[in-house]
C-alpha cells in the first residue's frame, strides 16, 4: 500500500540479522544486504515476561497476542493478571464473565499514571457493575485491518507484531465462561514467587485458596477445584487459575543491533539519543520505545514508553534525518515542550500533563485537588506558585486551560485554592 502511494518508498519484509555500522550496511535474514546513508532504528520494545516458555503465561504486547488472549479467555473461569501499567488496567476493566485476580507490586493501582487518590477514585468503579455506555472518543482512531492472514504467518515465525496502540481492545470480545460481569480481587504489595504446573503442585502438597468472596471475609478456604496452573505469591498466598497474563512492562529491543557496534546505552536499556534523535554512532538515529532520550529535557516533559510518544519521536526523527541530509539545522519539536497523554481507563477520559505525579520535584511542591465521586478527579501540581503538572479524570474540559497555564508558567499564587473552585469557570477566566 505504501509503495503504491509513495513511489519513493521501498518496503523490505525481513528480519535484521546484523547491523554493520562502520560499513553503513544492514544484513537481513533473507540473505540480502542493504547499504544506507542514514538509518533510523524503530524496533520498539519487547514484553518483560515473568517467565519464558511456560504455555500458561501469556504476554500481551502486540495485536497478535491480544487475539490469542481473547481465544484463551473464551474457555477460562479464572485468570491472574500480573502488572500495574496501562494494559493491565484496561484488561481488568474490560474482562467479563471470568474471575480475575490482579497482582500488583505497589500499594495502589496504576501507579505509573496515578497517585493513591486517583487510584482510589478509579477502584470504586471496578466494584460497580458495568452497564453504562462507552464514552465517545473525539480523537483519531487507530485499528488494524486485514491482520488475520498476516497474524498466522507471523505467529508461526515467532515474530513480534506491531504495538497495541490506544484502541487495542476495540473489536475484541473479552468474555470468559461465566455469566457475571465483574469479579475482581486485588493482591497488592506482592509479586510472583513461583509458578507450578498442575502435576508439580499436586506433588508439592501445598494448598491453594478459593476466590475471596468479599473484602471483609478473612476466612481462608482451600480451593477444591483443580486448575491447569498455580501461582505462589511473595505474600505466601497461592491461587490456581486457567492462565496468567504477564503485563509487567517492556524492555527496549536493542539486541539485534548491538553485535560489533559500540552504542551508548541508557540505564533503562535503550539506545541513547540526543535532541535530534541521533544515537552515538554516525548516521544512525533511533525513535520510540527502543531509544532513551538523553538530551536536557524541558522541565515539564519526561520520556514514557507510550504509543503517542513513539509516534511523535518517529515523526521528529524523520524531519531531523531529512534536514541533516541537506545540511540544514532544525529546532526541537514542540511536542517535547510539554508531556501530554490522553487515554481512557475504566471508561473515564484520562488526561496527564507535565509532571503529573510531581516527578522529580522533591518535596517542594503543593497539590490542589477536586474530586466528585463517580464523576471527576482533578489534581494540579504547583511549584513556587506555578503549575507544573495535572491529572484530569472524567469530562473536566480543563485540559487546554491547564496546558496553557503549564506552558506559560503564570504565577497562580494569588488564586490559592480558588483555582479549582467548581463555582468558578476558570476555563472562561483564563481565556
mmCIF file of C-alpha atoms in Angstrom, residues 7-412:
data_model
loop_
_atom_site.group_PDB
_atom_site.id
_atom_site.type_symbol
_atom_site.label_atom_id
_atom_site.label_comp_id
_atom_site.label_asym_id
_atom_site.label_seq_id
_atom_site.Cartn_x
_atom_site.Cartn_y
_atom_site.Cartn_z
ATOM 1 C CA UNK A 7 6.960 5.906 -5.312
ATOM 2 C CA UNK A 8 9.990 6.920 -3.191
ATOM 3 C CA UNK A 9 9.297 4.231 -0.553
ATOM 4 C CA UNK A 10 10.579 0.671 -0.778
ATOM 5 C CA UNK A 11 9.325 -1.860 1.799
ATOM 6 C CA UNK A 12 11.514 -4.866 2.618
ATOM 7 C CA UNK A 13 9.797 -7.610 4.630
ATOM 8 C CA UNK A 14 12.574 -9.339 6.515
ATOM 9 C CA UNK A 15 14.178 -9.546 9.930
ATOM 10 C CA UNK A 16 17.534 -7.896 10.604
ATOM 11 C CA UNK A 17 20.425 -10.289 11.027
ATOM 12 C CA UNK A 18 23.211 -7.788 11.653
ATOM 13 C CA UNK A 19 23.970 -4.080 11.556
ATOM 14 C CA UNK A 20 27.463 -3.153 10.340
ATOM 15 C CA UNK A 21 27.635 0.490 11.316
ATOM 16 C CA UNK A 22 31.190 1.109 10.067
ATOM 17 C CA UNK A 23 30.254 -0.110 6.581
ATOM 18 C CA UNK A 24 26.815 1.609 6.700
ATOM 19 C CA UNK A 25 25.269 -1.732 5.868
ATOM 20 C CA UNK A 26 22.426 -3.949 7.142
ATOM 21 C CA UNK A 27 22.304 -7.717 6.602
ATOM 22 C CA UNK A 28 18.781 -9.139 6.530
ATOM 23 C CA UNK A 29 17.660 -12.675 7.283
ATOM 24 C CA UNK A 30 16.666 -13.243 3.664
ATOM 25 C CA UNK A 31 20.392 -13.132 2.804
ATOM 26 C CA UNK A 32 20.452 -9.632 1.297
ATOM 27 C CA UNK A 33 22.453 -6.627 2.325
ATOM 28 C CA UNK A 34 21.309 -3.016 2.186
ATOM 29 C CA UNK A 35 23.626 -0.011 2.139
ATOM 30 C CA UNK A 36 22.252 3.135 3.830
ATOM 31 C CA UNK A 37 23.203 6.801 4.044
ATOM 32 C CA UNK A 38 21.137 7.318 7.158
ATOM 33 C CA UNK A 39 19.375 4.736 9.297
ATOM 34 C CA UNK A 40 16.628 5.019 11.912
ATOM 35 C CA UNK A 41 16.085 2.145 14.361
ATOM 36 C CA UNK A 42 12.430 1.846 15.386
ATOM 37 C CA UNK A 43 12.341 -1.739 16.641
ATOM 38 C CA UNK A 44 10.290 -0.872 19.726
ATOM 39 C CA UNK A 45 10.402 -2.923 22.891
ATOM 40 C CA UNK A 46 9.752 -6.496 23.986
ATOM 41 C CA UNK A 47 7.407 -7.546 26.810
ATOM 42 C CA UNK A 48 9.116 -8.488 30.070
ATOM 43 C CA UNK A 49 7.571 -11.916 30.560
ATOM 44 C CA UNK A 50 7.539 -13.099 34.183
ATOM 45 C CA UNK A 51 8.599 -16.499 32.911
ATOM 46 C CA UNK A 52 9.714 -17.621 29.442
ATOM 47 C CA UNK A 53 8.480 -20.750 27.741
ATOM 48 C CA UNK A 54 5.502 -21.511 30.015
ATOM 49 C CA UNK A 55 2.395 -22.268 27.920
ATOM 50 C CA UNK A 56 0.138 -20.842 30.662
ATOM 51 C CA UNK A 57 1.858 -17.425 30.733
ATOM 52 C CA UNK A 58 0.611 -15.011 28.061
ATOM 53 C CA UNK A 59 2.287 -11.684 27.362
ATOM 54 C CA UNK A 60 0.060 -9.028 25.807
ATOM 55 C CA UNK A 61 2.244 -6.693 23.840
ATOM 56 C CA UNK A 62 1.019 -6.561 20.271
ATOM 57 C CA UNK A 63 -2.143 -7.011 18.251
ATOM 58 C CA UNK A 64 -1.388 -10.713 17.655
ATOM 59 C CA UNK A 65 -1.019 -11.649 21.320
ATOM 60 C CA UNK A 66 -4.233 -9.739 22.104
ATOM 61 C CA UNK A 67 -6.094 -12.006 19.657
ATOM 62 C CA UNK A 68 -4.541 -15.110 21.225
ATOM 63 C CA UNK A 69 -5.615 -13.824 24.650
ATOM 64 C CA UNK A 70 -9.214 -13.434 23.517
ATOM 65 C CA UNK A 71 -9.196 -17.032 22.274
ATOM 66 C CA UNK A 72 -7.881 -18.368 25.613
ATOM 67 C CA UNK A 73 -10.345 -16.270 27.598
ATOM 68 C CA UNK A 74 -13.407 -17.880 25.996
ATOM 69 C CA UNK A 75 -12.563 -21.114 27.880
ATOM 70 C CA UNK A 76 -11.460 -19.509 31.163
ATOM 71 C CA UNK A 77 -13.174 -19.417 34.553
ATOM 72 C CA UNK A 78 -10.382 -17.633 36.397
ATOM 73 C CA UNK A 79 -7.267 -15.791 35.273
ATOM 74 C CA UNK A 80 -4.484 -13.935 37.044
ATOM 75 C CA UNK A 81 -3.127 -10.608 35.771
ATOM 76 C CA UNK A 82 0.370 -9.552 36.824
ATOM 77 C CA UNK A 83 1.351 -5.905 36.346
ATOM 78 C CA UNK A 84 0.187 -2.392 37.050
ATOM 79 C CA UNK A 85 0.573 -0.447 33.804
ATOM 80 C CA UNK A 86 -1.837 0.646 31.098
ATOM 81 C CA UNK A 87 -2.530 -2.773 29.600
ATOM 82 C CA UNK A 88 -3.239 -4.361 32.997
ATOM 83 C CA UNK A 89 -5.612 -1.513 33.910
ATOM 84 C CA UNK A 90 -7.584 -1.822 30.695
ATOM 85 C CA UNK A 91 -7.748 -5.614 30.835
ATOM 86 C CA UNK A 92 -9.032 -5.717 34.384
ATOM 87 C CA UNK A 93 -11.892 -3.399 33.492
ATOM 88 C CA UNK A 94 -12.788 -4.909 30.108
ATOM 89 C CA UNK A 95 -12.901 -8.607 31.089
ATOM 90 C CA UNK A 96 -16.335 -10.027 31.866
ATOM 91 C CA UNK A 97 -17.596 -13.441 32.932
ATOM 92 C CA UNK A 98 -14.324 -14.564 34.449
ATOM 93 C CA UNK A 99 -12.806 -14.266 37.923
ATOM 94 C CA UNK A 100 -9.752 -12.001 37.870
ATOM 95 C CA UNK A 101 -7.001 -11.998 40.466
ATOM 96 C CA UNK A 102 -4.901 -8.890 39.911
ATOM 97 C CA UNK A 103 -1.396 -8.903 41.383
ATOM 98 C CA UNK A 104 0.419 -5.572 41.724
ATOM 99 C CA UNK A 105 3.709 -4.793 43.429
ATOM 100 C CA UNK A 106 2.534 -1.333 44.540
ATOM 101 C CA UNK A 107 0.098 -0.140 47.195
ATOM 102 C CA UNK A 108 -2.329 1.312 44.659
ATOM 103 C CA UNK A 109 -3.429 0.544 41.120
ATOM 104 C CA UNK A 110 -1.919 2.249 38.071
ATOM 105 C CA UNK A 111 0.955 3.886 39.880
ATOM 106 C CA UNK A 112 2.757 4.831 36.655
ATOM 107 C CA UNK A 113 -0.203 7.072 35.884
ATOM 108 C CA UNK A 114 -1.809 7.984 39.186
ATOM 109 C CA UNK A 115 -1.237 8.793 42.812
ATOM 110 C CA UNK A 116 -3.151 6.922 45.517
ATOM 111 C CA UNK A 117 -6.042 9.422 45.424
ATOM 112 C CA UNK A 118 -6.762 8.911 41.736
ATOM 113 C CA UNK A 119 -6.332 5.150 42.205
ATOM 114 C CA UNK A 120 -8.967 5.184 44.949
ATOM 115 C CA UNK A 121 -11.313 7.191 42.711
ATOM 116 C CA UNK A 122 -10.971 4.569 39.957
ATOM 117 C CA UNK A 123 -11.032 1.475 42.185
ATOM 118 C CA UNK A 124 -14.611 2.236 43.246
ATOM 119 C CA UNK A 125 -15.567 1.963 39.571
ATOM 120 C CA UNK A 126 -14.122 -1.569 39.380
ATOM 121 C CA UNK A 127 -16.505 -2.846 42.017
ATOM 122 C CA UNK A 128 -19.591 -1.415 40.262
ATOM 123 C CA UNK A 129 -21.418 -3.323 37.573
ATOM 124 C CA UNK A 130 -20.638 -2.113 34.063
ATOM 125 C CA UNK A 131 -23.905 -1.017 32.471
ATOM 126 C CA UNK A 132 -23.015 2.413 31.166
ATOM 127 C CA UNK A 133 -22.416 3.200 27.525
ATOM 128 C CA UNK A 134 -18.859 3.677 26.325
ATOM 129 C CA UNK A 135 -17.686 7.274 26.217
ATOM 130 C CA UNK A 136 -17.360 8.735 22.743
ATOM 131 C CA UNK A 137 -13.792 9.215 21.541
ATOM 132 C CA UNK A 138 -13.016 12.567 19.983
ATOM 133 C CA UNK A 139 -9.598 11.679 18.610
ATOM 134 C CA UNK A 140 -8.270 9.754 15.623
ATOM 135 C CA UNK A 141 -8.770 6.012 15.975
ATOM 136 C CA UNK A 142 -6.026 3.507 15.267
ATOM 137 C CA UNK A 143 -7.074 -0.034 14.481
ATOM 138 C CA UNK A 144 -5.590 -2.754 12.275
ATOM 139 C CA UNK A 145 -7.023 -4.073 9.042
ATOM 140 C CA UNK A 146 -6.528 -7.338 7.220
ATOM 141 C CA UNK A 147 -4.467 -8.737 10.080
ATOM 142 C CA UNK A 148 -5.799 -12.298 10.112
ATOM 143 C CA UNK A 149 -3.629 -13.793 7.344
ATOM 144 C CA UNK A 150 -0.582 -11.856 8.485
ATOM 145 C CA UNK A 151 -1.013 -12.983 12.074
ATOM 146 C CA UNK A 152 -0.971 -16.655 11.199
ATOM 147 C CA UNK A 153 2.213 -16.271 9.192
ATOM 148 C CA UNK A 154 3.894 -14.133 11.830
ATOM 149 C CA UNK A 155 2.796 -16.052 14.904
ATOM 150 C CA UNK A 156 4.267 -19.187 13.365
ATOM 151 C CA UNK A 157 7.551 -17.384 12.810
ATOM 152 C CA UNK A 158 7.516 -16.236 16.457
ATOM 153 C CA UNK A 159 7.984 -12.598 15.466
ATOM 154 C CA UNK A 160 6.725 -9.568 17.355
ATOM 155 C CA UNK A 161 3.842 -7.733 15.687
ATOM 156 C CA UNK A 162 3.042 -4.038 15.884
ATOM 157 C CA UNK A 163 2.474 -2.372 19.267
ATOM 158 C CA UNK A 164 -1.095 -2.241 20.502
ATOM 159 C CA UNK A 165 -1.913 1.437 20.280
ATOM 160 C CA UNK A 166 -4.722 3.109 22.210
ATOM 161 C CA UNK A 167 -7.687 1.276 20.690
ATOM 162 C CA UNK A 168 -6.367 -2.253 21.012
ATOM 163 C CA UNK A 169 -9.366 -3.896 22.692
ATOM 164 C CA UNK A 170 -11.906 -2.430 20.239
ATOM 165 C CA UNK A 171 -13.458 -5.338 18.399
ATOM 166 C CA UNK A 172 -12.200 -7.897 20.906
ATOM 167 C CA UNK A 173 -14.900 -9.682 22.871
ATOM 168 C CA UNK A 174 -13.234 -10.183 26.240
ATOM 169 C CA UNK A 175 -15.692 -12.641 27.784
ATOM 170 C CA UNK A 176 -14.972 -15.704 29.894
ATOM 171 C CA UNK A 177 -17.255 -18.675 30.553
ATOM 172 C CA UNK A 178 -19.316 -17.292 33.458
ATOM 173 C CA UNK A 179 -22.479 -15.194 33.377
ATOM 174 C CA UNK A 180 -21.490 -12.358 35.745
ATOM 175 C CA UNK A 181 -19.945 -9.078 34.683
ATOM 176 C CA UNK A 182 -17.151 -8.179 37.091
ATOM 177 C CA UNK A 183 -15.367 -10.251 39.714
ATOM 178 C CA UNK A 184 -12.003 -8.810 40.678
ATOM 179 C CA UNK A 185 -9.724 -9.398 43.633
ATOM 180 C CA UNK A 186 -6.590 -7.257 44.004
ATOM 181 C CA UNK A 187 -3.475 -8.549 45.764
ATOM 182 C CA UNK A 188 -1.285 -5.508 46.482
ATOM 183 C CA UNK A 189 2.377 -5.169 47.506
ATOM 184 C CA UNK A 190 3.380 -8.576 46.180
ATOM 185 C CA UNK A 191 4.918 -10.333 43.204
ATOM 186 C CA UNK A 192 5.063 -13.841 41.749
ATOM 187 C CA UNK A 193 7.328 -16.148 43.738
ATOM 188 C CA UNK A 194 6.799 -19.430 41.875
ATOM 189 C CA UNK A 195 4.596 -20.913 39.171
ATOM 190 C CA UNK A 196 3.532 -24.571 39.411
ATOM 191 C CA UNK A 197 2.044 -26.720 36.676
ATOM 192 C CA UNK A 198 -0.824 -28.976 37.788
ATOM 193 C CA UNK A 199 1.295 -32.062 38.451
ATOM 194 C CA UNK A 200 4.092 -30.134 40.228
ATOM 195 C CA UNK A 201 1.506 -28.581 42.506
ATOM 196 C CA UNK A 202 -0.043 -31.946 43.351
ATOM 197 C CA UNK A 203 3.383 -33.314 44.322
ATOM 198 C CA UNK A 204 4.200 -30.222 46.419
ATOM 199 C CA UNK A 205 1.129 -30.950 48.613
ATOM 200 C CA UNK A 206 0.566 -27.215 49.100
ATOM 201 C CA UNK A 207 -2.939 -25.768 49.383
ATOM 202 C CA UNK A 208 -4.452 -23.117 47.135
ATOM 203 C CA UNK A 209 -7.097 -20.533 48.086
ATOM 204 C CA UNK A 210 -10.602 -20.038 46.734
ATOM 205 C CA UNK A 211 -11.513 -16.732 45.121
ATOM 206 C CA UNK A 212 -12.075 -14.247 48.015
ATOM 207 C CA UNK A 213 -15.819 -13.591 48.141
ATOM 208 C CA UNK A 214 -15.659 -10.144 49.700
ATOM 209 C CA UNK A 215 -13.040 -7.882 51.229
ATOM 210 C CA UNK A 216 -14.278 -8.242 54.804
ATOM 211 C CA UNK A 217 -14.453 -12.012 54.926
ATOM 212 C CA UNK A 218 -10.983 -13.023 56.069
ATOM 213 C CA UNK A 219 -11.740 -16.724 56.484
ATOM 214 C CA UNK A 220 -9.325 -18.748 54.377
ATOM 215 C CA UNK A 221 -10.808 -21.669 52.495
ATOM 216 C CA UNK A 222 -8.942 -24.259 50.480
ATOM 217 C CA UNK A 223 -9.846 -24.479 46.805
ATOM 218 C CA UNK A 224 -11.309 -27.872 45.834
ATOM 219 C CA UNK A 225 -11.144 -27.144 42.119
ATOM 220 C CA UNK A 226 -8.165 -28.402 40.103
ATOM 221 C CA UNK A 227 -6.519 -25.769 37.888
ATOM 222 C CA UNK A 228 -4.030 -26.079 34.998
ATOM 223 C CA UNK A 229 -1.565 -23.713 36.704
ATOM 224 C CA UNK A 230 -0.924 -22.395 40.231
ATOM 225 C CA UNK A 231 0.823 -19.217 41.341
ATOM 226 C CA UNK A 232 2.566 -18.719 44.666
ATOM 227 C CA UNK A 233 2.869 -15.042 45.586
ATOM 228 C CA UNK A 234 5.516 -13.393 47.762
ATOM 229 C CA UNK A 235 2.797 -12.805 50.409
ATOM 230 C CA UNK A 236 2.609 -16.646 50.740
ATOM 231 C CA UNK A 237 -0.850 -16.914 49.121
ATOM 232 C CA UNK A 238 -1.395 -19.490 46.375
ATOM 233 C CA UNK A 239 -4.128 -19.303 43.727
ATOM 234 C CA UNK A 240 -4.995 -21.671 40.898
ATOM 235 C CA UNK A 241 -6.126 -20.308 37.536
ATOM 236 C CA UNK A 242 -6.625 -21.175 33.854
ATOM 237 C CA UNK A 243 -3.776 -18.951 32.705
ATOM 238 C CA UNK A 244 -1.650 -15.972 33.719
ATOM 239 C CA UNK A 245 -1.381 -12.665 31.878
ATOM 240 C CA UNK A 246 2.033 -11.058 32.174
ATOM 241 C CA UNK A 247 1.648 -7.289 31.680
ATOM 242 C CA UNK A 248 4.744 -6.109 33.503
ATOM 243 C CA UNK A 249 6.121 -3.574 31.052
ATOM 244 C CA UNK A 250 8.690 -3.684 28.289
ATOM 245 C CA UNK A 251 12.434 -3.564 27.646
ATOM 246 C CA UNK A 252 13.936 -1.810 24.606
ATOM 247 C CA UNK A 253 14.543 -4.237 21.752
ATOM 248 C CA UNK A 254 18.217 -3.421 21.091
ATOM 249 C CA UNK A 255 19.841 -6.908 20.927
ATOM 250 C CA UNK A 256 19.650 -7.310 17.109
ATOM 251 C CA UNK A 257 21.794 -4.193 16.628
ATOM 252 C CA UNK A 258 24.464 -4.498 19.327
ATOM 253 C CA UNK A 259 26.894 -7.044 17.864
ATOM 254 C CA UNK A 260 30.032 -5.232 16.682
ATOM 255 C CA UNK A 261 28.548 -1.764 17.298
ATOM 256 C CA UNK A 262 29.532 0.434 20.202
ATOM 257 C CA UNK A 263 26.235 2.214 21.002
ATOM 258 C CA UNK A 264 25.844 4.327 24.149
ATOM 259 C CA UNK A 265 23.063 2.582 26.072
ATOM 260 C CA UNK A 266 20.910 4.290 28.747
ATOM 261 C CA UNK A 267 20.258 2.952 32.250
ATOM 262 C CA UNK A 268 16.824 1.739 31.118
ATOM 263 C CA UNK A 269 18.401 -0.324 28.325
ATOM 264 C CA UNK A 270 17.537 1.988 25.413
ATOM 265 C CA UNK A 271 19.868 3.442 22.767
ATOM 266 C CA UNK A 272 20.790 6.940 23.937
ATOM 267 C CA UNK A 273 19.699 9.692 21.530
ATOM 268 C CA UNK A 274 20.418 13.426 21.510
ATOM 269 C CA UNK A 275 17.922 16.235 20.838
ATOM 270 C CA UNK A 276 17.947 15.358 17.136
ATOM 271 C CA UNK A 277 17.187 11.660 17.783
ATOM 272 C CA UNK A 278 20.761 10.797 16.784
ATOM 273 C CA UNK A 279 22.449 7.834 18.512
ATOM 274 C CA UNK A 280 26.138 7.780 19.475
ATOM 275 C CA UNK A 281 27.061 6.234 16.105
ATOM 276 C CA UNK A 282 27.321 8.316 12.901
ATOM 277 C CA UNK A 283 24.236 8.456 10.649
ATOM 278 C CA UNK A 284 22.182 6.187 12.950
ATOM 279 C CA UNK A 285 19.029 7.578 14.549
ATOM 280 C CA UNK A 286 16.513 5.889 16.856
ATOM 281 C CA UNK A 287 12.916 6.666 17.843
ATOM 282 C CA UNK A 288 10.174 5.235 20.046
ATOM 283 C CA UNK A 289 10.480 2.559 22.732
ATOM 284 C CA UNK A 290 13.939 1.464 21.569
ATOM 285 C CA UNK A 291 15.561 4.799 22.473
ATOM 286 C CA UNK A 292 16.411 6.689 25.672
ATOM 287 C CA UNK A 293 16.012 10.469 25.495
ATOM 288 C CA UNK A 294 19.397 11.751 26.670
ATOM 289 C CA UNK A 295 19.066 15.449 25.999
ATOM 290 C CA UNK A 296 18.401 18.005 28.729
ATOM 291 C CA UNK A 297 14.580 17.893 28.729
ATOM 292 C CA UNK A 298 12.085 20.698 29.229
ATOM 293 C CA UNK A 299 11.182 20.946 32.951
ATOM 294 C CA UNK A 300 7.651 19.698 32.178
ATOM 295 C CA UNK A 301 8.456 16.804 29.801
ATOM 296 C CA UNK A 302 9.608 13.249 30.525
ATOM 297 C CA UNK A 303 10.007 10.146 28.406
ATOM 298 C CA UNK A 304 7.465 7.377 28.872
ATOM 299 C CA UNK A 305 7.274 4.338 26.638
ATOM 300 C CA UNK A 306 3.856 5.197 25.251
ATOM 301 C CA UNK A 307 2.365 4.780 21.815
ATOM 302 C CA UNK A 308 1.686 8.510 21.408
ATOM 303 C CA UNK A 309 5.246 9.458 22.291
ATOM 304 C CA UNK A 310 6.743 6.871 19.942
ATOM 305 C CA UNK A 311 4.703 8.368 17.126
ATOM 306 C CA UNK A 312 5.922 11.913 17.896
ATOM 307 C CA UNK A 313 9.536 10.716 18.052
ATOM 308 C CA UNK A 314 9.277 8.895 14.717
ATOM 309 C CA UNK A 315 7.808 11.965 13.051
ATOM 310 C CA UNK A 316 10.514 14.232 14.507
ATOM 311 C CA UNK A 317 13.348 11.771 13.687
ATOM 312 C CA UNK A 318 12.238 11.799 10.025
ATOM 313 C CA UNK A 319 12.416 15.610 9.974
ATOM 314 C CA UNK A 320 15.882 15.538 11.605
ATOM 315 C CA UNK A 321 17.213 12.981 9.104
ATOM 316 C CA UNK A 322 15.835 14.905 6.146
ATOM 317 C CA UNK A 323 17.297 18.190 7.437
ATOM 318 C CA UNK A 324 20.699 16.634 8.151
ATOM 319 C CA UNK A 325 20.924 15.099 4.691
ATOM 320 C CA UNK A 326 20.653 18.566 3.075
ATOM 321 C CA UNK A 327 22.840 20.222 5.718
ATOM 322 C CA UNK A 328 20.076 22.242 7.397
ATOM 323 C CA UNK A 329 19.596 22.744 11.147
ATOM 324 C CA UNK A 330 16.218 22.139 12.767
ATOM 325 C CA UNK A 331 14.655 23.216 16.075
ATOM 326 C CA UNK A 332 13.460 20.758 18.709
ATOM 327 C CA UNK A 333 9.866 19.814 18.007
ATOM 328 C CA UNK A 334 7.126 21.466 20.087
ATOM 329 C CA UNK A 335 5.734 18.094 21.232
ATOM 330 C CA UNK A 336 8.758 17.754 23.566
ATOM 331 C CA UNK A 337 7.952 21.021 25.372
ATOM 332 C CA UNK A 338 5.188 19.512 27.485
ATOM 333 C CA UNK A 339 4.381 15.914 28.385
ATOM 334 C CA UNK A 340 0.761 15.245 27.401
ATOM 335 C CA UNK A 341 -1.054 11.925 27.219
ATOM 336 C CA UNK A 342 -4.756 11.270 26.691
ATOM 337 C CA UNK A 343 -6.174 7.822 27.317
ATOM 338 C CA UNK A 344 -9.215 6.056 28.738
ATOM 339 C CA UNK A 345 -9.297 3.947 31.897
ATOM 340 C CA UNK A 346 -12.449 2.344 33.306
ATOM 341 C CA UNK A 347 -14.488 4.301 30.758
ATOM 342 C CA UNK A 348 -13.216 7.651 32.070
ATOM 343 C CA UNK A 349 -11.281 10.042 29.897
ATOM 344 C CA UNK A 350 -7.822 10.472 31.476
ATOM 345 C CA UNK A 351 -5.502 13.389 30.667
ATOM 346 C CA UNK A 352 -1.965 13.547 32.069
ATOM 347 C CA UNK A 353 0.010 16.773 31.698
ATOM 348 C CA UNK A 354 3.574 17.757 32.590
ATOM 349 C CA UNK A 355 4.935 16.439 35.891
ATOM 350 C CA UNK A 356 1.518 14.965 36.696
ATOM 351 C CA UNK A 357 2.858 12.887 39.602
ATOM 352 C CA UNK A 358 5.290 15.613 40.742
ATOM 353 C CA UNK A 359 8.111 13.520 39.212
ATOM 354 C CA UNK A 360 11.499 14.944 40.192
ATOM 355 C CA UNK A 361 10.039 17.925 42.062
ATOM 356 C CA UNK A 362 11.126 16.681 45.518
ATOM 357 C CA UNK A 363 9.058 17.810 48.489
ATOM 358 C CA UNK A 364 8.965 21.406 47.261
ATOM 359 C CA UNK A 365 5.538 21.326 45.644
ATOM 360 C CA UNK A 366 1.865 21.543 46.548
ATOM 361 C CA UNK A 367 -1.182 19.708 45.242
ATOM 362 C CA UNK A 368 -4.635 21.105 44.620
ATOM 363 C CA UNK A 369 -7.398 18.503 44.423
ATOM 364 C CA UNK A 370 -11.039 18.383 43.433
ATOM 365 C CA UNK A 371 -12.926 15.128 43.403
ATOM 366 C CA UNK A 372 -16.568 14.330 42.680
ATOM 367 C CA UNK A 373 -17.111 10.626 43.308
ATOM 368 C CA UNK A 374 -18.068 8.740 40.187
ATOM 369 C CA UNK A 375 -17.720 11.840 38.057
ATOM 370 C CA UNK A 376 -14.357 13.599 38.053
ATOM 371 C CA UNK A 377 -10.940 13.773 39.713
ATOM 372 C CA UNK A 378 -8.747 16.820 39.180
ATOM 373 C CA UNK A 379 -5.248 17.279 40.549
ATOM 374 C CA UNK A 380 -2.964 20.247 39.868
ATOM 375 C CA UNK A 381 0.740 20.127 40.824
ATOM 376 C CA UNK A 382 2.203 23.540 41.692
ATOM 377 C CA UNK A 383 5.749 24.617 42.497
ATOM 378 C CA UNK A 384 6.525 28.167 43.622
ATOM 379 C CA UNK A 385 3.010 29.188 42.562
ATOM 380 C CA UNK A 386 3.405 27.868 39.012
ATOM 381 C CA UNK A 387 1.573 24.889 37.578
ATOM 382 C CA UNK A 388 3.944 22.021 36.741
ATOM 383 C CA UNK A 389 1.526 19.186 36.004
ATOM 384 C CA UNK A 390 -2.032 17.901 36.233
ATOM 385 C CA UNK A 391 -4.186 14.765 36.240
ATOM 386 C CA UNK A 392 -7.696 15.146 34.836
ATOM 387 C CA UNK A 393 -10.083 12.179 35.055
ATOM 388 C CA UNK A 394 -13.595 12.500 33.643
ATOM 389 C CA UNK A 395 -15.095 15.149 31.343
ATOM 390 C CA UNK A 396 -13.448 18.161 33.007
ATOM 391 C CA UNK A 397 -12.876 20.329 29.886
ATOM 392 C CA UNK A 398 -9.852 21.794 31.651
ATOM 393 C CA UNK A 399 -7.059 20.260 29.581
ATOM 394 C CA UNK A 400 -6.458 23.224 27.271
ATOM 395 C CA UNK A 401 -6.552 25.745 30.111
ATOM 396 C CA UNK A 402 -4.131 23.701 32.204
ATOM 397 C CA UNK A 403 -1.873 23.055 29.219
ATOM 398 C CA UNK A 404 -1.579 26.808 28.676
ATOM 399 C CA UNK A 405 -1.010 27.529 32.382
ATOM 400 C CA UNK A 406 1.830 24.978 32.464
ATOM 401 C CA UNK A 407 3.408 26.272 29.252
ATOM 402 C CA UNK A 408 3.253 29.985 30.103
ATOM 403 C CA UNK A 409 4.286 29.420 33.760
ATOM 404 C CA UNK A 410 1.989 32.179 35.021
ATOM 405 C CA UNK A 411 2.210 32.774 38.780
ATOM 406 C CA UNK A 412 -1.017 31.409 40.298
#
